[in-house]
Amino acid sequence: MSRTKVDLKDPAFAAFLAFLVPGLGHFYQRRMFKALLYSACILGTFFTGLRIGHGQVVYFHWKQADNRTYAYLCQVWAGLPALPALAQSHLLRSKEAFDANYVSNEFSGPFQGNLLDAKGNVIGEISGTVEIRPDRNETANNRPAWSGTIRGTLKTPAGTRNIEGEVRRGGDHERWVLDPAVAPWPVRRVFGRFDETSDGGGAPVRGRIEGGIPRSLWDSYEAPLQDPRPSDSGSDASDLDRAHRELGGRFELGVVYTMIAGLLNILAIYDAYEGPAYEDEEDDEKTDTPPPDAGPEKT
Amino acid sequence: MHYVLAAGGAAALGRLWFLPPLIIIVSLVYSASRYESPGRIVRRAFRLCVQIAGFMAVVLGILAWLSAGL
């Protein structure tokens, strides 16, 4: 039962709006101060936490019992900003979208990276575009594989020139990798063997390439961190390991911030539904001074 | 070894800067869910803010005292 004289309009609808976007329910009820306060505080806390955790602290993962994201049960109350995590989970994405080296269809995108020789020395910096396509021959052997073409410019200490070449996975070495299509990092890494096909005026450049393609917001926002798999090996086997290694204590800080934002919105939702817990007149009896004309009513 | 511990302590202290914004925000949102008048919300939030900070300072003092000999 509401103890307030505030006009709550349709409380259930207001509570629903307050869940979707913190402060929106109060905006609907024309409680502008609270709408601003809730939206600034809760959304500010949520996105600050997301920023602290480099976008890797809000995701939904429930299949593997050891790595369930119980924190998401708190974060989800932040509403729309947290709901894409559900869409990014395996529920709405294909299983292969989270597999490294898997390419279902040819795609292209801007590329930025370094070209290295066999000993690992940097030859120069390549920027341009890359086209990646599935390697049907290798994939037929149950080994996800890909190859691609890079076109762009090679910048070396000697100067800058146009370059074109083939890039491919080139072996089972853990460093030869095309990152999964969906992951919480903004860049999809491409590490592979490079063979120049353009005529550079000298011996064609061969070596390895280490670079990346920018991920779209849809492919990275609240994408789940993947668990290690039995076939994985190497230091980057688990996304969770990589996130902890890169972020350190900031990972937990980000989780705590986003969890608190979600929990605070529960208070805001309840306030939109029921109104404030106390009438203003009930509070501060001791500190409030009585009005000057207060006194016993004369008959 | 002492340098490593000192660096770890400094990092932990640096992380404390993430705490005051949380205290302020929690106080504001909690008070806003209790009262309707903006002035009263701000006054109550300030009071709650001081209470939380004081409580945590006491806990910090106790923990520091307990771990002083370690």
mmCIF file of C-alpha atoms in Angstrom:
data_model
loop_
_atom_site.group_PDB
_atom_site.id
_atom_site.type_symbol
_atom_site.label_atom_id
_atom_site.label_comp_id
_atom_site.label_asym_id
_atom_site.label_seq_id
_atom_site.Cartn_x
_atom_site.Cartn_y
_atom_site.Cartn_z
ATOM 1 C CA MET A 1 0.000 0.000 0.000
ATOM 2 C CA SER A 2 1.346 3.373 -0.902
ATOM 3 C CA ARG A 3 1.808 5.808 1.983
ATOM 4 C CA THR A 4 2.350 8.794 -0.238
ATOM 5 C CA LYS A 5 0.229 11.444 -1.880
ATOM 6 C CA VAL A 6 2.354 11.272 -5.015
ATOM 7 C CA ASP A 7 0.394 10.584 -8.201
ATOM 8 C CA LEU A 8 1.888 7.276 -9.363
ATOM 9 C CA LYS A 9 -0.339 7.089 -12.480
ATOM 10 C CA ASP A 10 -0.180 3.425 -13.582
ATOM 11 C CA PRO A 11 2.245 1.971 -11.008
ATOM 12 C CA ALA A 12 2.803 -1.354 -12.795
ATOM 13 C CA PHE A 13 3.587 0.356 -16.086
ATOM 14 C CA ALA A 14 5.856 2.833 -14.301
ATOM 15 C CA ALA A 15 7.701 -0.043 -12.617
ATOM 16 C CA PHE A 16 8.154 -1.748 -15.980
ATOM 17 C CA LEU A 17 9.555 1.457 -17.466
ATOM 18 C CA ALA A 18 11.817 1.860 -14.436
ATOM 19 C CA PHE A 19 13.157 -1.646 -15.067
ATOM 20 C CA LEU A 20 13.814 -0.979 -18.750
ATOM 21 C CA VAL A 21 15.671 2.297 -18.208
ATOM 22 C CA PRO A 22 16.503 3.544 -14.702
ATOM 23 C CA GLY A 23 14.571 6.770 -14.138
ATOM 24 C CA LEU A 24 12.158 6.315 -17.041
ATOM 25 C CA GLY A 25 9.314 5.202 -14.779
ATOM 26 C CA HIS A 26 9.692 8.326 -12.656
ATOM 27 C CA PHE A 27 9.861 10.465 -15.782
ATOM 28 C CA TYR A 28 6.509 8.942 -16.792
ATOM 29 C CA GLN A 29 5.165 9.848 -13.342
ATOM 30 C CA ARG A 30 6.502 13.400 -13.745
ATOM 31 C CA ARG A 31 8.840 13.000 -10.744
ATOM 32 C CA MET A 32 11.620 14.761 -12.557
ATOM 33 C CA PHE A 33 14.145 15.124 -9.735
ATOM 34 C CA LYS A 34 14.045 11.418 -9.013
ATOM 35 C CA ALA A 35 14.102 10.537 -12.702
ATOM 36 C CA LEU A 36 17.310 12.497 -13.143
ATOM 37 C CA LEU A 37 18.827 11.210 -9.914
ATOM 38 C CA TYR A 38 18.089 7.549 -10.626
ATOM 39 C CA SER A 39 19.183 7.641 -14.242
ATOM 40 C CA ALA A 40 22.402 9.537 -13.510
ATOM 41 C CA CYS A 41 23.368 7.429 -10.491
ATOM 42 C CA ILE A 42 22.376 3.977 -11.754
ATOM 43 C CA LEU A 43 23.327 4.302 -15.400
ATOM 44 C CA GLY A 44 26.488 6.158 -14.389
ATOM 45 C CA THR A 45 27.482 3.359 -12.020
ATOM 46 C CA PHE A 46 26.660 0.654 -14.555
ATOM 47 C CA PHE A 47 28.610 2.154 -17.429
ATOM 48 C CA THR A 48 31.486 3.168 -15.154
ATOM 49 C CA GLY A 49 31.748 -0.474 -14.067
ATOM 50 C CA LEU A 50 31.580 -1.613 -17.672
ATOM 51 C CA ARG A 51 34.342 0.840 -18.533
ATOM 52 C CA ILE A 52 36.509 -0.203 -15.580
ATOM 53 C CA GLY A 53 36.179 -3.817 -16.717
ATOM 54 C CA HIS A 54 36.844 -2.962 -20.386
ATOM 55 C CA GLY A 55 33.412 -4.282 -21.320
ATOM 56 C CA GLN A 56 34.212 -7.804 -20.135
ATOM 57 C CA VAL A 57 32.402 -7.867 -16.791
ATOM 58 C CA VAL A 58 28.757 -8.141 -17.877
ATOM 59 C CA TYR A 59 27.842 -11.317 -19.679
ATOM 60 C CA PHE A 60 25.548 -14.295 -19.292
ATOM 61 C CA HIS A 61 26.961 -17.798 -19.138
ATOM 62 C CA TRP A 62 24.984 -20.612 -17.591
ATOM 63 C CA LYS A 63 25.856 -23.889 -19.340
ATOM 64 C CA GLN A 64 28.950 -24.873 -17.379
ATOM 65 C CA ALA A 65 28.095 -25.141 -13.699
ATOM 66 C CA ASP A 66 31.580 -24.130 -12.542
ATOM 67 C CA ASN A 67 31.556 -20.843 -14.423
ATOM 68 C CA ARG A 68 28.004 -19.612 -14.107
ATOM 69 C CA THR A 69 27.721 -15.841 -13.989
ATOM 70 C CA TYR A 70 25.729 -15.405 -10.804
ATOM 71 C CA ALA A 71 26.731 -11.737 -10.844
ATOM 72 C CA TYR A 72 24.456 -11.315 -13.847
ATOM 73 C CA LEU A 73 21.449 -12.056 -11.637
ATOM 74 C CA CYS A 74 22.182 -8.682 -9.995
ATOM 75 C CA GLN A 75 23.373 -6.874 -13.131
ATOM 76 C CA VAL A 76 20.261 -7.708 -15.139
ATOM 77 C CA TRP A 77 18.146 -5.357 -12.999
ATOM 78 C CA ALA A 78 19.892 -2.413 -14.670
ATOM 79 C CA GLY A 79 17.483 -3.091 -17.539
ATOM 80 C CA LEU A 80 18.154 -2.469 -21.209
ATOM 81 C CA PRO A 81 21.880 -1.764 -20.806
ATOM 82 C CA ALA A 82 22.333 -5.282 -19.374
ATOM 83 C CA LEU A 83 19.839 -7.219 -21.510
ATOM 84 C CA PRO A 84 22.043 -7.598 -24.631
ATOM 85 C CA ALA A 85 24.076 -10.101 -22.602
ATOM 86 C CA LEU A 86 21.148 -12.516 -22.929
ATOM 87 C CA ALA A 87 21.095 -12.082 -26.689
ATOM 88 C CA GLN A 88 24.862 -12.593 -26.874
ATOM 89 C CA SER A 89 24.732 -15.872 -25.004
ATOM 90 C CA HIS A 90 24.517 -19.183 -26.786
ATOM 91 C CA LEU A 91 20.746 -18.870 -26.734
ATOM 92 C CA LEU A 92 20.632 -16.565 -29.735
ATOM 93 C CA ARG A 93 24.056 -17.062 -31.324
ATOM 94 C CA SER A 94 25.320 -20.012 -33.301
ATOM 95 C CA LYS A 95 27.808 -22.220 -31.502
ATOM 96 C CA GLU A 96 30.454 -21.555 -34.138
ATOM 97 C CA ALA A 97 30.347 -17.808 -33.495
ATOM 98 C CA PHE A 98 32.471 -18.481 -30.406
ATOM 99 C CA ASP A 99 34.976 -20.802 -32.098
ATOM 100 C CA ALA A 100 38.446 -19.595 -33.003
ATOM 101 C CA ASN A 101 39.527 -20.152 -36.631
ATOM 102 C CA TYR A 102 35.958 -20.816 -37.748
ATOM 103 C CA VAL A 103 34.798 -18.860 -40.792
ATOM 104 C CA SER A 104 31.380 -19.669 -42.171
ATOM 105 C CA ASN A 105 31.355 -17.179 -45.046
ATOM 106 C CA GLU A 106 33.820 -14.862 -46.677
ATOM 107 C CA PHE A 107 34.056 -11.439 -45.101
ATOM 108 C CA SER A 108 36.289 -8.407 -45.300
ATOM 109 C CA GLY A 109 37.249 -5.525 -43.066
ATOM 110 C CA PRO A 110 39.907 -2.959 -42.270
ATOM 111 C CA PHE A 111 43.171 -4.444 -41.066
ATOM 112 C CA GLN A 112 45.993 -3.044 -38.979
ATOM 113 C CA GLY A 113 49.020 -5.056 -37.910
ATOM 114 C CA ASN A 114 52.695 -5.832 -38.055
ATOM 115 C CA LEU A 115 54.666 -7.955 -40.501
ATOM 116 C CA LEU A 116 57.438 -9.985 -38.871
ATOM 117 C CA ASP A 117 60.227 -12.108 -40.266
ATOM 118 C CA ALA A 118 60.904 -15.734 -39.316
ATOM 119 C CA LYS A 119 62.907 -14.683 -36.276
ATOM 120 C CA GLY A 120 60.153 -12.459 -34.955
ATOM 121 C CA ASN A 121 61.729 -9.125 -35.905
ATOM 122 C CA VAL A 122 59.284 -6.494 -37.083
ATOM 123 C CA ILE A 123 59.696 -5.776 -40.793
ATOM 124 C CA GLY A 124 57.048 -3.067 -40.906
ATOM 125 C CA GLU A 125 53.499 -2.032 -40.256
ATOM 126 C CA ILE A 126 50.683 -3.037 -42.592
ATOM 127 C CA SER A 127 47.408 -1.169 -42.853
ATOM 128 C CA GLY A 128 44.697 -1.820 -45.377
ATOM 129 C CA THR A 129 41.901 -4.321 -45.862
ATOM 130 C CA VAL A 130 41.696 -8.055 -45.417
ATOM 131 C CA GLU A 131 39.364 -10.605 -46.968
ATOM 132 C CA ILE A 132 39.000 -13.804 -44.986
ATOM 133 C CA ARG A 133 37.420 -16.948 -46.422
ATOM 134 C CA PRO A 134 36.962 -20.494 -45.158
ATOM 135 C CA ASP A 135 39.541 -23.002 -46.331
ATOM 136 C CA ARG A 136 37.316 -25.819 -47.563
ATOM 137 C CA ASN A 137 40.152 -28.319 -48.053
ATOM 138 C CA GLU A 138 41.352 -28.049 -44.487
ATOM 139 C CA THR A 139 37.881 -27.833 -43.005
ATOM 140 C CA ALA A 140 37.045 -31.131 -44.729
ATOM 141 C CA ASN A 141 39.698 -32.685 -42.500
ATOM 142 C CA ASN A 142 37.768 -31.568 -39.414
ATOM 143 C CA ARG A 143 40.272 -28.814 -38.771
ATOM 144 C CA PRO A 144 38.742 -25.346 -38.914
ATOM 145 C CA ALA A 145 40.889 -23.309 -41.231
ATOM 146 C CA TRP A 146 40.838 -20.094 -43.173
ATOM 147 C CA SER A 147 42.877 -18.083 -45.575
ATOM 148 C CA GLY A 148 42.766 -14.503 -46.710
ATOM 149 C CA THR A 149 44.106 -11.713 -48.824
ATOM 150 C CA ILE A 150 45.579 -8.518 -47.447
ATOM 151 C CA ARG A 151 45.826 -5.387 -49.549
ATOM 152 C CA GLY A 152 47.275 -2.186 -48.196
ATOM 153 C CA THR A 153 50.472 -0.340 -47.500
ATOM 154 C CA LEU A 154 53.627 -1.594 -45.834
ATOM 155 C CA LYS A 155 55.420 1.050 -43.792
ATOM 156 C CA THR A 156 59.058 0.229 -43.069
ATOM 157 C CA PRO A 157 62.034 2.351 -41.977
ATOM 158 C CA ALA A 158 63.047 2.382 -45.654
ATOM 159 C CA GLY A 159 59.746 3.875 -46.778
ATOM 160 C CA THR A 160 56.139 3.091 -47.597
ATOM 161 C CA ARG A 161 54.908 0.947 -50.480
ATOM 162 C CA ASN A 162 51.796 -0.887 -51.583
ATOM 163 C CA ILE A 163 51.639 -4.569 -50.760
ATOM 164 C CA GLU A 164 49.314 -7.484 -51.422
ATOM 165 C CA GLY A 165 49.630 -11.011 -50.165
ATOM 166 C CA GLU A 166 48.045 -14.172 -48.912
ATOM 167 C CA VAL A 167 47.589 -14.884 -45.231
ATOM 168 C CA ARG A 168 46.702 -18.304 -43.887
ATOM 169 C CA ARG A 169 46.631 -20.211 -40.687
ATOM 170 C CA GLY A 170 49.731 -22.171 -41.614
ATOM 171 C CA GLY A 171 49.940 -24.823 -38.932
ATOM 172 C CA ASP A 172 48.782 -25.863 -35.502
ATOM 173 C CA HIS A 173 50.928 -23.354 -33.667
ATOM 174 C CA GLU A 174 48.845 -21.637 -31.028
ATOM 175 C CA ARG A 175 49.849 -18.226 -32.360
ATOM 176 C CA TRP A 176 48.307 -18.896 -35.775
ATOM 177 C CA VAL A 177 44.809 -17.854 -34.958
ATOM 178 C CA LEU A 178 41.749 -16.007 -36.105
ATOM 179 C CA ASP A 179 39.809 -14.976 -33.037
ATOM 180 C CA PRO A 180 36.124 -15.953 -32.731
ATOM 181 C CA ALA A 181 33.583 -13.729 -34.413
ATOM 182 C CA VAL A 182 31.950 -12.889 -31.080
ATOM 183 C CA ALA A 183 34.050 -11.908 -28.057
ATOM 184 C CA PRO A 184 34.177 -8.928 -25.674
ATOM 185 C CA TRP A 185 37.405 -7.500 -27.126
ATOM 186 C CA PRO A 186 37.128 -4.642 -29.641
ATOM 187 C CA VAL A 187 39.633 -6.207 -32.056
ATOM 188 C CA ARG A 188 39.460 -9.646 -33.684
ATOM 189 C CA ARG A 189 43.056 -10.852 -33.852
ATOM 190 C CA VAL A 190 44.491 -12.302 -37.061
ATOM 191 C CA PHE A 191 47.794 -14.114 -36.602
ATOM 192 C CA GLY A 192 48.975 -16.065 -39.638
ATOM 193 C CA ARG A 193 51.614 -16.816 -42.237
ATOM 194 C CA PHE A 194 52.059 -14.151 -44.908
ATOM 195 C CA ASP A 195 53.284 -14.559 -48.497
ATOM 196 C CA GLU A 196 53.514 -11.509 -50.695
ATOM 197 C CA THR A 197 51.948 -11.865 -54.127
ATOM 198 C CA SER A 198 52.414 -8.324 -55.370
ATOM 199 C CA ASP A 199 55.492 -7.292 -57.324
ATOM 200 C CA GLY A 200 57.415 -5.151 -54.852
ATOM 201 C CA GLY A 201 60.431 -4.775 -57.087
ATOM 202 C CA GLY A 202 62.521 -7.279 -55.149
ATOM 203 C CA ALA A 203 62.210 -10.601 -53.438
ATOM 204 C CA PRO A 204 58.655 -11.203 -52.221
ATOM 205 C CA VAL A 205 58.249 -10.647 -48.502
ATOM 206 C CA ARG A 206 57.468 -13.717 -46.417
ATOM 207 C CA GLY A 207 56.925 -13.947 -42.733
ATOM 208 C CA ARG A 208 54.139 -13.853 -40.270
ATOM 209 C CA ILE A 209 51.537 -11.290 -39.645
ATOM 210 C CA GLU A 210 50.045 -10.171 -36.357
ATOM 211 C CA GLY A 211 47.149 -7.772 -36.488
ATOM 212 C CA GLY A 212 43.444 -7.426 -36.101
ATOM 213 C CA ILE A 213 40.090 -6.473 -37.542
ATOM 214 C CA PRO A 214 37.810 -4.161 -35.523
ATOM 215 C CA ARG A 215 34.765 -5.938 -34.131
ATOM 216 C CA SER A 216 31.358 -4.356 -34.494
ATOM 217 C CA LEU A 217 29.500 -3.303 -31.352
ATOM 218 C CA TRP A 218 27.031 -6.153 -31.888
ATOM 219 C CA ASP A 219 29.859 -8.687 -31.928
ATOM 220 C CA SER A 220 31.549 -7.361 -28.787
ATOM 221 C CA TYR A 221 29.054 -5.644 -26.422
ATOM 222 C CA GLU A 222 28.495 -7.945 -23.435
ATOM 223 C CA ALA A 223 29.733 -10.962 -25.383
ATOM 224 C CA PRO A 224 30.458 -13.929 -23.104
ATOM 225 C CA LEU A 225 33.930 -14.936 -22.022
ATOM 226 C CA GLN A 226 34.495 -18.520 -23.088
ATOM 227 C CA ASP A 227 35.500 -21.375 -20.840
ATOM 228 C CA PRO A 228 38.576 -23.437 -21.633
ATOM 229 C CA ARG A 229 37.910 -26.497 -23.766
ATOM 230 C CA PRO A 230 39.632 -29.878 -23.610
ATOM 231 C CA SER A 231 41.315 -29.199 -26.959
ATOM 232 C CA ASP A 232 42.660 -25.824 -25.900
ATOM 233 C CA SER A 233 46.279 -25.310 -25.082
ATOM 234 C CA GLY A 234 48.516 -22.350 -24.511
ATOM 235 C CA SER A 235 48.294 -19.252 -22.395
ATOM 236 C CA ASP A 236 45.240 -17.813 -24.147
ATOM 237 C CA ALA A 237 43.154 -20.972 -23.746
ATOM 238 C CA SER A 238 40.512 -19.383 -21.550
ATOM 239 C CA ASP A 239 38.932 -16.013 -22.197
ATOM 240 C CA LEU A 240 38.413 -15.643 -18.473
ATOM 241 C CA ASP A 241 42.140 -16.173 -17.847
ATOM 242 C CA ARG A 242 42.980 -13.584 -20.476
ATOM 243 C CA ALA A 243 40.539 -11.054 -19.001
ATOM 244 C CA HIS A 244 41.937 -11.524 -15.493
ATOM 245 C CA ARG A 245 45.497 -11.288 -16.754
ATOM 246 C CA GLU A 246 44.786 -8.049 -18.629
ATOM 247 C CA LEU A 247 42.597 -6.384 -16.019
ATOM 248 C CA GLY A 248 43.850 -7.645 -12.662
ATOM 249 C CA GLY A 249 41.770 -6.261 -9.800
ATOM 250 C CA ARG A 250 39.808 -4.028 -12.160
ATOM 251 C CA PHE A 251 37.820 -7.082 -13.249
ATOM 252 C CA GLU A 252 36.304 -7.508 -9.782
ATOM 253 C CA LEU A 253 35.812 -3.755 -9.416
ATOM 254 C CA GLY A 254 33.876 -3.666 -12.663
ATOM 255 C CA VAL A 255 31.743 -6.605 -11.578
ATOM 256 C CA VAL A 256 30.977 -4.942 -8.220
ATOM 257 C CA TYR A 257 30.050 -1.608 -9.815
ATOM 258 C CA THR A 258 27.684 -3.185 -12.328
ATOM 259 C CA MET A 259 26.145 -5.459 -9.686
ATOM 260 C CA ILE A 260 25.480 -2.507 -7.383
ATOM 261 C CA ALA A 261 23.918 -0.573 -10.265
ATOM 262 C CA GLY A 262 21.489 -3.424 -10.875
ATOM 263 C CA LEU A 263 20.637 -3.798 -7.195
ATOM 264 C CA LEU A 264 20.045 -0.056 -6.807
ATOM 265 C CA ASN A 265 17.580 -0.148 -9.668
ATOM 266 C CA ILE A 266 15.468 -2.607 -7.670
ATOM 267 C CA LEU A 267 14.952 0.215 -5.153
ATOM 268 C CA ALA A 268 14.036 2.569 -8.001
ATOM 269 C CA ILE A 269 11.568 0.053 -9.468
ATOM 270 C CA TYR A 270 9.902 -0.384 -6.089
ATOM 271 C CA ASP A 271 9.754 3.377 -5.642
ATOM 272 C CA ALA A 272 8.038 3.724 -9.022
ATOM 273 C CA TYR A 273 5.511 1.053 -8.060
ATOM 274 C CA GLU A 274 4.793 1.964 -4.431
ATOM 275 C CA GLY A 275 6.031 5.512 -4.032
ATOM 276 C CA PRO A 276 8.445 6.642 -1.327
ATOM 277 C CA ALA A 277 8.502 4.633 1.897
ATOM 278 C CA TYR A 278 7.809 7.648 4.125
ATOM 279 C CA GLU A 279 5.712 10.711 3.764
ATOM 280 C CA ASP A 280 7.901 13.768 4.085
ATOM 281 C CA GLU A 281 5.918 14.978 7.103
ATOM 282 C CA GLU A 282 6.798 11.824 9.020
ATOM 283 C CA ASP A 283 10.486 12.507 8.891
ATOM 284 C CA ASP A 284 12.680 14.739 10.997
ATOM 285 C CA GLU A 285 10.105 15.406 13.704
ATOM 286 C CA LYS A 286 12.837 16.544 16.015
ATOM 287 C CA THR A 287 14.609 18.827 13.602
ATOM 288 C CA ASP A 288 11.686 20.398 11.791
ATOM 289 C CA THR A 289 10.554 23.658 13.341
ATOM 290 C CA PRO A 290 6.832 24.053 13.757
ATOM 291 C CA PRO A 291 5.133 26.627 11.564
ATOM 292 C CA PRO A 292 4.759 30.046 13.273
ATOM 293 C CA ASP A 293 0.970 29.866 13.433
ATOM 294 C CA ALA A 294 0.931 26.401 14.970
ATOM 295 C CA GLY A 295 -0.889 26.087 18.222
ATOM 296 C CA PRO A 296 -3.997 24.714 19.882
ATOM 297 C CA GLU A 297 -7.057 25.279 17.860
ATOM 298 C CA LYS A 298 -9.400 27.737 19.529
ATOM 299 C CA THR A 299 -13.061 26.939 19.688
ATOM 300 C CA MET B 1 60.295 -8.594 -0.839
ATOM 301 C CA HIS B 2 59.319 -5.505 1.153
ATOM 302 C CA TYR B 3 59.226 -3.502 -2.079
ATOM 303 C CA VAL B 4 56.763 -5.999 -3.555
ATOM 304 C CA LEU B 5 54.546 -5.772 -0.484
ATOM 305 C CA ALA B 6 54.732 -1.982 -0.522
ATOM 306 C CA ALA B 7 53.765 -1.895 -4.183
ATOM 307 C CA GLY B 8 50.835 -4.220 -3.492
ATOM 308 C CA GLY B 9 49.725 -2.021 -0.597
ATOM 309 C CA ALA B 10 49.937 1.095 -2.750
ATOM 310 C CA ALA B 11 47.832 -0.557 -5.436
ATOM 311 C CA ALA B 12 45.239 -1.563 -2.842
ATOM 312 C CA LEU B 13 45.156 2.007 -1.483
ATOM 313 C CA GLY B 14 44.766 3.345 -5.020
ATOM 314 C CA ARG B 15 41.766 1.107 -5.459
ATOM 315 C CA LEU B 16 40.129 2.790 -2.445
ATOM 316 C CA TRP B 17 39.394 5.790 -4.681
ATOM 317 C CA PHE B 18 36.686 3.712 -6.307
ATOM 318 C CA LEU B 19 34.844 3.567 -2.974
ATOM 319 C CA PRO B 20 33.661 7.188 -2.317
ATOM 320 C CA PRO B 21 31.598 7.459 -5.522
ATOM 321 C CA LEU B 22 29.867 4.210 -4.625
ATOM 322 C CA ILE B 23 29.065 5.436 -1.102
ATOM 323 C CA ILE B 24 27.619 8.678 -2.460
ATOM 324 C CA ILE B 25 25.534 6.937 -5.106
ATOM 325 C CA VAL B 26 24.204 4.266 -2.768
ATOM 326 C CA SER B 27 23.265 6.966 -0.224
ATOM 327 C CA LEU B 28 21.495 9.089 -2.826
ATOM 328 C CA VAL B 29 19.523 6.245 -4.372
ATOM 329 C CA TYR B 30 18.566 4.715 -1.031
ATOM 330 C CA SER B 31 17.401 8.081 0.327
ATOM 331 C CA ALA B 32 15.497 8.797 -2.880
ATOM 332 C CA SER B 33 13.574 5.566 -2.408
ATOM 333 C CA ARG B 34 12.606 6.652 1.134
ATOM 334 C CA TYR B 35 11.573 10.297 0.609
ATOM 335 C CA GLU B 36 10.036 12.458 -2.055
ATOM 336 C CA SER B 37 11.228 15.997 -1.395
ATOM 337 C CA PRO B 38 14.564 16.803 -3.103
ATOM 338 C CA GLY B 39 15.867 18.753 -0.105
ATOM 339 C CA ARG B 40 15.089 15.938 2.294
ATOM 340 C CA ILE B 41 16.639 13.361 -0.065
ATOM 341 C CA VAL B 42 19.886 15.302 -0.196
ATOM 342 C CA ARG B 43 20.009 15.885 3.571
ATOM 343 C CA ARG B 44 19.280 12.232 4.350
ATOM 344 C CA ALA B 45 21.786 11.084 1.718
ATOM 345 C CA PHE B 46 24.484 13.240 3.288
ATOM 346 C CA ARG B 47 23.730 11.798 6.716
ATOM 347 C CA LEU B 48 23.773 8.218 5.391
ATOM 348 C CA CYS B 49 26.976 8.921 3.502
ATOM 349 C CA VAL B 50 28.715 10.006 6.703
ATOM 350 C CA GLN B 51 27.373 6.967 8.554
ATOM 351 C CA ILE B 52 28.607 4.503 5.921
ATOM 352 C CA ALA B 53 31.999 6.191 5.639
ATOM 353 C CA GLY B 54 32.332 6.241 9.427
ATOM 354 C CA PHE B 55 31.382 2.585 9.740
ATOM 355 C CA MET B 56 33.863 1.563 7.079
ATOM 356 C CA ALA B 57 36.572 3.676 8.665
ATOM 357 C CA VAL B 58 35.995 1.851 11.954
ATOM 358 C CA VAL B 59 36.184 -1.531 10.183
ATOM 359 C CA LEU B 60 39.342 -0.400 8.387
ATOM 360 C CA GLY B 61 40.866 0.662 11.700
ATOM 361 C CA ILE B 62 40.052 -2.684 13.332
ATOM 362 C CA LEU B 63 41.484 -4.648 10.399
ATOM 363 C CA ALA B 64 44.610 -2.477 10.339
ATOM 364 C CA TRP B 65 45.045 -3.021 14.084
ATOM 365 C CA LEU B 66 44.582 -6.795 13.747
ATOM 366 C CA SER B 67 47.055 -7.042 10.885
ATOM 367 C CA ALA B 68 49.644 -4.675 12.365
ATOM 368 C CA GLY B 69 51.823 -7.455 13.738
ATOM 369 C CA LEU B 70 51.735 -9.645 10.631
#
